[in-house]
């Protein structure tokens, strides 16, 4: 027997067009979403390559990486390294703080922040706190323990007696009768 041929209710080309449209939109969204991360990674790699050769270009690349992916703590830490190397300690403190804000459980970020805080006048207590956090987060890292011990010891050291005697020599005592 011959079967009667039945025409489809919806033409075949219409579902394919909808499927193709959905796939194009989805692919565009994924490329847009991941493209920012890829581009940020590119700028981070350029930052690393330029650090010794051209610090200004490295700083621009670090800022671009942070702008493209503001939730990646490694980009903040790399920018903090650049700021610390250039002597901009306040910027380094802020950038390391941002890195810690993104990943508070990475001991190396606390350690880097502590190392910069050691150089900032009046921030010794903050430096010790950050070193203690670094040791607590990674107790097997010997450098963190040694830095904590050495820094606390340097704070506790009284001024050297020779330095005190020199400062007293510069102010002669009044003659007594």
PDB file of C-alpha atoms in Angstrom:
ATOM      1  CA  UNK A   1       0.000   0.000   0.000  1.00  0.00           C
ATOM      2  CA  UNK A   2       1.086   3.473  -0.671  1.00  0.00           C
ATOM      3  CA  UNK A   3       1.245   5.778   2.282  1.00  0.00           C
ATOM      4  CA  UNK A   4      -0.065   9.217   1.755  1.00  0.00           C
ATOM      5  CA  UNK A   5       2.574  11.890   2.059  1.00  0.00           C
ATOM      6  CA  UNK A   6       1.843  14.378   4.818  1.00  0.00           C
ATOM      7  CA  UNK A   7       3.288  17.835   4.743  1.00  0.00           C
ATOM      8  CA  UNK A   8       4.970  19.023   7.955  1.00  0.00           C
ATOM      9  CA  UNK A   9       3.162  21.714   9.883  1.00  0.00           C
ATOM     10  CA  UNK A  10       6.341  23.798  10.338  1.00  0.00           C
ATOM     11  CA  UNK A  11       8.752  24.080   7.447  1.00  0.00           C
ATOM     12  CA  UNK A  12      12.144  22.432   8.077  1.00  0.00           C
ATOM     13  CA  UNK A  13      14.146  25.580   7.437  1.00  0.00           C
ATOM     14  CA  UNK A  14      12.537  27.509  10.294  1.00  0.00           C
ATOM     15  CA  UNK A  15      13.762  25.294  13.227  1.00  0.00           C
ATOM     16  CA  UNK A  16      17.257  25.251  11.782  1.00  0.00           C
ATOM     17  CA  UNK A  17      17.316  29.020  11.544  1.00  0.00           C
ATOM     18  CA  UNK A  18      16.206  29.356  15.165  1.00  0.00           C
ATOM     19  CA  UNK A  19      18.818  26.819  16.274  1.00  0.00           C
ATOM     20  CA  UNK A  20      21.547  28.585  14.308  1.00  0.00           C
ATOM     21  CA  UNK A  21      20.477  31.930  15.786  1.00  0.00           C
ATOM     22  CA  UNK A  22      20.564  30.566  19.335  1.00  0.00           C
ATOM     23  CA  UNK A  23      24.012  29.042  18.727  1.00  0.00           C
ATOM     24  CA  UNK A  24      25.380  32.311  17.312  1.00  0.00           C
ATOM     25  CA  UNK A  25      24.056  34.297  20.279  1.00  0.00           C
ATOM     26  CA  UNK A  26      25.446  31.751  22.743  1.00  0.00           C
ATOM     27  CA  UNK A  27      28.844  31.694  21.014  1.00  0.00           C
ATOM     28  CA  UNK A  28      28.971  35.503  21.029  1.00  0.00           C
ATOM     29  CA  UNK A  29      28.147  35.595  24.734  1.00  0.00           C
ATOM     30  CA  UNK A  30      30.840  33.034  25.597  1.00  0.00           C
ATOM     31  CA  UNK A  31      33.445  34.853  23.513  1.00  0.00           C
ATOM     32  CA  UNK A  32      32.513  38.167  25.148  1.00  0.00           C
ATOM     33  CA  UNK A  33      32.608  36.651  28.623  1.00  0.00           C
ATOM     34  CA  UNK A  34      35.809  34.659  28.240  1.00  0.00           C
ATOM     35  CA  UNK A  35      37.441  37.114  25.861  1.00  0.00           C
ATOM     36  CA  UNK A  36      37.819  39.648  28.665  1.00  0.00           C
ATOM     37  CA  UNK A  37      39.611  37.052  30.793  1.00  0.00           C
ATOM     38  CA  UNK A  38      41.810  36.025  27.887  1.00  0.00           C
ATOM     39  CA  UNK A  39      42.686  39.622  27.106  1.00  0.00           C
ATOM     40  CA  UNK A  40      43.393  40.295  30.787  1.00  0.00           C
ATOM     41  CA  UNK A  41      45.691  37.256  30.821  1.00  0.00           C
ATOM     42  CA  UNK A  42      47.479  38.638  27.773  1.00  0.00           C
ATOM     43  CA  UNK A  43      48.065  41.975  29.523  1.00  0.00           C
ATOM     44  CA  UNK A  44      49.265  40.161  32.655  1.00  0.00           C
ATOM     45  CA  UNK A  45      51.785  38.198  30.586  1.00  0.00           C
ATOM     46  CA  UNK A  46      52.982  41.425  28.923  1.00  0.00           C
ATOM     47  CA  UNK A  47      53.243  43.009  32.366  1.00  0.00           C
ATOM     48  CA  UNK A  48      55.497  40.177  33.511  1.00  0.00           C
ATOM     49  CA  UNK A  49      57.642  40.437  30.377  1.00  0.00           C
ATOM     50  CA  UNK A  50      57.995  44.234  30.609  1.00  0.00           C
ATOM     51  CA  UNK A  51      58.829  44.472  34.318  1.00  0.00           C
ATOM     52  CA  UNK A  52      62.594  44.656  33.820  1.00  0.00           C
ATOM     53  CA  UNK A  53      62.692  46.217  30.372  1.00  0.00           C
ATOM     54  CA  UNK A  54      60.037  48.939  30.531  1.00  0.00           C
ATOM     55  CA  UNK A  55      58.411  49.509  33.932  1.00  0.00           C
ATOM     56  CA  UNK A  56      55.993  52.127  32.543  1.00  0.00           C
ATOM     57  CA  UNK A  57      54.639  49.683  29.959  1.00  0.00           C
ATOM     58  CA  UNK A  58      54.435  47.002  32.647  1.00  0.00           C
ATOM     59  CA  UNK A  59      52.392  49.335  34.845  1.00  0.00           C
ATOM     60  CA  UNK A  60      50.015  50.129  31.970  1.00  0.00           C
ATOM     61  CA  UNK A  61      49.591  46.414  31.264  1.00  0.00           C
ATOM     62  CA  UNK A  62      48.925  45.715  34.938  1.00  0.00           C
ATOM     63  CA  UNK A  63      46.221  48.405  35.021  1.00  0.00           C
ATOM     64  CA  UNK A  64      44.680  47.012  31.822  1.00  0.00           C
ATOM     65  CA  UNK A  65      44.603  43.478  33.244  1.00  0.00           C
ATOM     66  CA  UNK A  66      42.916  44.713  36.439  1.00  0.00           C
ATOM     67  CA  UNK A  67      40.384  46.737  34.459  1.00  0.00           C
ATOM     68  CA  UNK A  68      39.488  43.730  32.298  1.00  0.00           C
ATOM     69  CA  UNK A  69      39.313  41.221  35.155  1.00  0.00           C
ATOM     70  CA  UNK A  70      38.918  43.029  38.485  1.00  0.00           C
ATOM     71  CA  UNK A  71      38.289  39.826  40.430  1.00  0.00           C
ATOM     72  CA  UNK A  72      41.662  38.192  39.748  1.00  0.00           C
ATOM     73  CA  UNK A  73      43.887  38.706  42.799  1.00  0.00           C
ATOM     74  CA  UNK A  74      47.070  37.824  40.914  1.00  0.00           C
ATOM     75  CA  UNK A  75      46.710  40.926  38.747  1.00  0.00           C
ATOM     76  CA  UNK A  76      46.482  43.133  41.836  1.00  0.00           C
ATOM     77  CA  UNK A  77      49.478  41.384  43.402  1.00  0.00           C
ATOM     78  CA  UNK A  78      51.564  41.837  40.235  1.00  0.00           C
ATOM     79  CA  UNK A  79      50.639  45.524  40.151  1.00  0.00           C
ATOM     80  CA  UNK A  80      51.535  45.741  43.843  1.00  0.00           C
ATOM     81  CA  UNK A  81      54.932  44.218  43.084  1.00  0.00           C
ATOM     82  CA  UNK A  82      55.515  46.904  40.449  1.00  0.00           C
ATOM     83  CA  UNK A  83      54.444  49.680  42.804  1.00  0.00           C
ATOM     84  CA  UNK A  84      56.705  48.357  45.553  1.00  0.00           C
ATOM     85  CA  UNK A  85      59.659  48.098  43.170  1.00  0.00           C
ATOM     86  CA  UNK A  86      59.137  51.676  42.015  1.00  0.00           C
ATOM     87  CA  UNK A  87      58.965  52.890  45.626  1.00  0.00           C
ATOM     88  CA  UNK A  88      55.266  53.790  45.584  1.00  0.00           C
ATOM     89  CA  UNK A  89      54.555  52.084  48.894  1.00  0.00           C
ATOM     90  CA  UNK A  90      51.068  53.512  49.482  1.00  0.00           C
ATOM     91  CA  UNK A  91      49.907  52.240  46.083  1.00  0.00           C
ATOM     92  CA  UNK A  92      51.503  48.864  46.815  1.00  0.00           C
ATOM     93  CA  UNK A  93      49.646  48.658  50.148  1.00  0.00           C
ATOM     94  CA  UNK A  94      46.348  49.415  48.384  1.00  0.00           C
ATOM     95  CA  UNK A  95      46.966  46.911  45.577  1.00  0.00           C
ATOM     96  CA  UNK A  96      47.995  44.126  47.947  1.00  0.00           C
ATOM     97  CA  UNK A  97      44.922  44.934  50.027  1.00  0.00           C
ATOM     98  CA  UNK A  98      42.773  44.498  46.910  1.00  0.00           C
ATOM     99  CA  UNK A  99      44.482  41.166  46.188  1.00  0.00           C
ATOM    100  CA  UNK A 100      43.722  40.031  49.734  1.00  0.00           C
ATOM    101  CA  UNK A 101      40.148  41.217  49.292  1.00  0.00           C
ATOM    102  CA  UNK A 102      39.797  38.915  46.282  1.00  0.00           C
ATOM    103  CA  UNK A 103      41.592  35.958  47.897  1.00  0.00           C
ATOM    104  CA  UNK A 104      42.007  36.329  51.671  1.00  0.00           C
ATOM    105  CA  UNK A 105      43.347  32.796  52.087  1.00  0.00           C
ATOM    106  CA  UNK A 106      46.526  33.193  50.012  1.00  0.00           C
ATOM    107  CA  UNK A 107      49.413  33.559  52.429  1.00  0.00           C
ATOM    108  CA  UNK A 108      51.781  35.110  49.892  1.00  0.00           C
ATOM    109  CA  UNK A 109      49.524  38.165  49.518  1.00  0.00           C
ATOM    110  CA  UNK A 110      49.601  38.764  53.274  1.00  0.00           C
ATOM    111  CA  UNK A 111      53.376  38.285  53.275  1.00  0.00           C
ATOM    112  CA  UNK A 112      53.872  40.746  50.395  1.00  0.00           C
ATOM    113  CA  UNK A 113      51.680  43.302  52.142  1.00  0.00           C
ATOM    114  CA  UNK A 114      53.642  42.826  55.365  1.00  0.00           C
ATOM    115  CA  UNK A 115      56.950  43.341  53.572  1.00  0.00           C
ATOM    116  CA  UNK A 116      55.732  46.685  52.248  1.00  0.00           C
ATOM    117  CA  UNK A 117      54.206  47.691  55.576  1.00  0.00           C
ATOM    118  CA  UNK A 118      57.606  47.100  57.202  1.00  0.00           C
ATOM    119  CA  UNK A 119      58.913  50.000  55.117  1.00  0.00           C
ATOM    120  CA  UNK A 120      56.043  52.390  55.912  1.00  0.00           C
ATOM    121  CA  UNK A 121      56.560  54.434  59.063  1.00  0.00           C
ATOM    122  CA  UNK A 122      54.032  53.729  61.793  1.00  0.00           C
ATOM    123  CA  UNK A 123      52.679  50.523  60.252  1.00  0.00           C
ATOM    124  CA  UNK A 124      54.766  48.032  62.236  1.00  0.00           C
ATOM    125  CA  UNK A 125      51.743  46.599  64.075  1.00  0.00           C
ATOM    126  CA  UNK A 126      49.928  46.050  60.780  1.00  0.00           C
ATOM    127  CA  UNK A 127      53.023  44.372  59.344  1.00  0.00           C
ATOM    128  CA  UNK A 128      53.199  41.958  62.283  1.00  0.00           C
ATOM    129  CA  UNK A 129      49.482  41.146  61.912  1.00  0.00           C
ATOM    130  CA  UNK A 130      49.913  40.384  58.214  1.00  0.00           C
ATOM    131  CA  UNK A 131      52.962  38.218  58.902  1.00  0.00           C
ATOM    132  CA  UNK A 132      51.031  36.309  61.562  1.00  0.00           C
ATOM    133  CA  UNK A 133      48.218  35.729  59.055  1.00  0.00           C
ATOM    134  CA  UNK A 134      50.707  34.514  56.456  1.00  0.00           C
ATOM    135  CA  UNK A 135      52.208  32.070  58.961  1.00  0.00           C
ATOM    136  CA  UNK A 136      48.755  30.892  60.055  1.00  0.00           C
ATOM    137  CA  UNK A 137      47.663  30.324  56.451  1.00  0.00           C
ATOM    138  CA  UNK A 138      50.873  28.559  55.441  1.00  0.00           C
ATOM    139  CA  UNK A 139      52.775  27.338  58.503  1.00  0.00           C
ATOM    140  CA  UNK A 140      55.165  25.247  56.405  1.00  0.00           C
ATOM    141  CA  UNK A 141      56.680  28.252  54.617  1.00  0.00           C
ATOM    142  CA  UNK A 142      59.915  28.943  56.459  1.00  0.00           C
ATOM    143  CA  UNK A 143      60.399  32.414  54.963  1.00  0.00           C
ATOM    144  CA  UNK A 144      57.155  33.634  56.564  1.00  0.00           C
ATOM    145  CA  UNK A 145      58.164  32.358  59.993  1.00  0.00           C
ATOM    146  CA  UNK A 146      61.659  33.810  59.691  1.00  0.00           C
ATOM    147  CA  UNK A 147      60.396  37.211  58.569  1.00  0.00           C
ATOM    148  CA  UNK A 148      57.942  37.307  61.456  1.00  0.00           C
ATOM    149  CA  UNK A 149      60.619  36.361  63.973  1.00  0.00           C
ATOM    150  CA  UNK A 150      63.189  38.784  62.558  1.00  0.00           C
ATOM    151  CA  UNK A 151      60.783  41.696  62.268  1.00  0.00           C
ATOM    152  CA  UNK A 152      59.398  41.260  65.777  1.00  0.00           C
ATOM    153  CA  UNK A 153      62.967  41.008  67.070  1.00  0.00           C
ATOM    154  CA  UNK A 154      63.971  44.197  65.227  1.00  0.00           C
ATOM    155  CA  UNK A 155      61.053  46.071  66.792  1.00  0.00           C
ATOM    156  CA  UNK A 156      62.007  44.882  70.293  1.00  0.00           C
ATOM    157  CA  UNK A 157      65.663  45.862  69.970  1.00  0.00           C
ATOM    158  CA  UNK A 158      66.548  48.945  72.009  1.00  0.00           C
ATOM    159  CA  UNK A 159      68.619  51.590  70.287  1.00  0.00           C
ATOM    160  CA  UNK A 160      72.288  50.728  70.144  1.00  0.00           C
ATOM    161  CA  UNK A 161      74.229  52.209  73.121  1.00  0.00           C
ATOM    162  CA  UNK A 162      76.864  53.676  70.808  1.00  0.00           C
ATOM    163  CA  UNK A 163      74.184  55.648  68.978  1.00  0.00           C
ATOM    164  CA  UNK A 164      72.819  56.982  72.269  1.00  0.00           C
ATOM    165  CA  UNK A 165      76.262  58.112  73.447  1.00  0.00           C
ATOM    166  CA  UNK A 166      76.818  59.986  70.170  1.00  0.00           C
ATOM    167  CA  UNK A 167      73.528  61.819  70.513  1.00  0.00           C
ATOM    168  CA  UNK A 168      74.489  62.774  74.090  1.00  0.00           C
ATOM    169  CA  UNK A 169      77.941  63.961  72.940  1.00  0.00           C
ATOM    170  CA  UNK A 170      76.360  66.381  70.502  1.00  0.00           C
ATOM    171  CA  UNK A 171      74.697  68.216  73.403  1.00  0.00           C
ATOM    172  CA  UNK A 172      77.436  69.174  75.850  1.00  0.00           C
ATOM    173  CA  UNK A 173      76.490  69.082  79.489  1.00  0.00           C
ATOM    174  CA  UNK A 174      76.300  72.376  81.292  1.00  0.00           C
ATOM    175  CA  UNK A 175      79.257  72.980  83.573  1.00  0.00           C
ATOM    176  CA  UNK A 176      78.527  72.487  87.225  1.00  0.00           C
ATOM    177  CA  UNK A 177      79.959  74.637  90.002  1.00  0.00           C
TER     178      UNK A 177
END
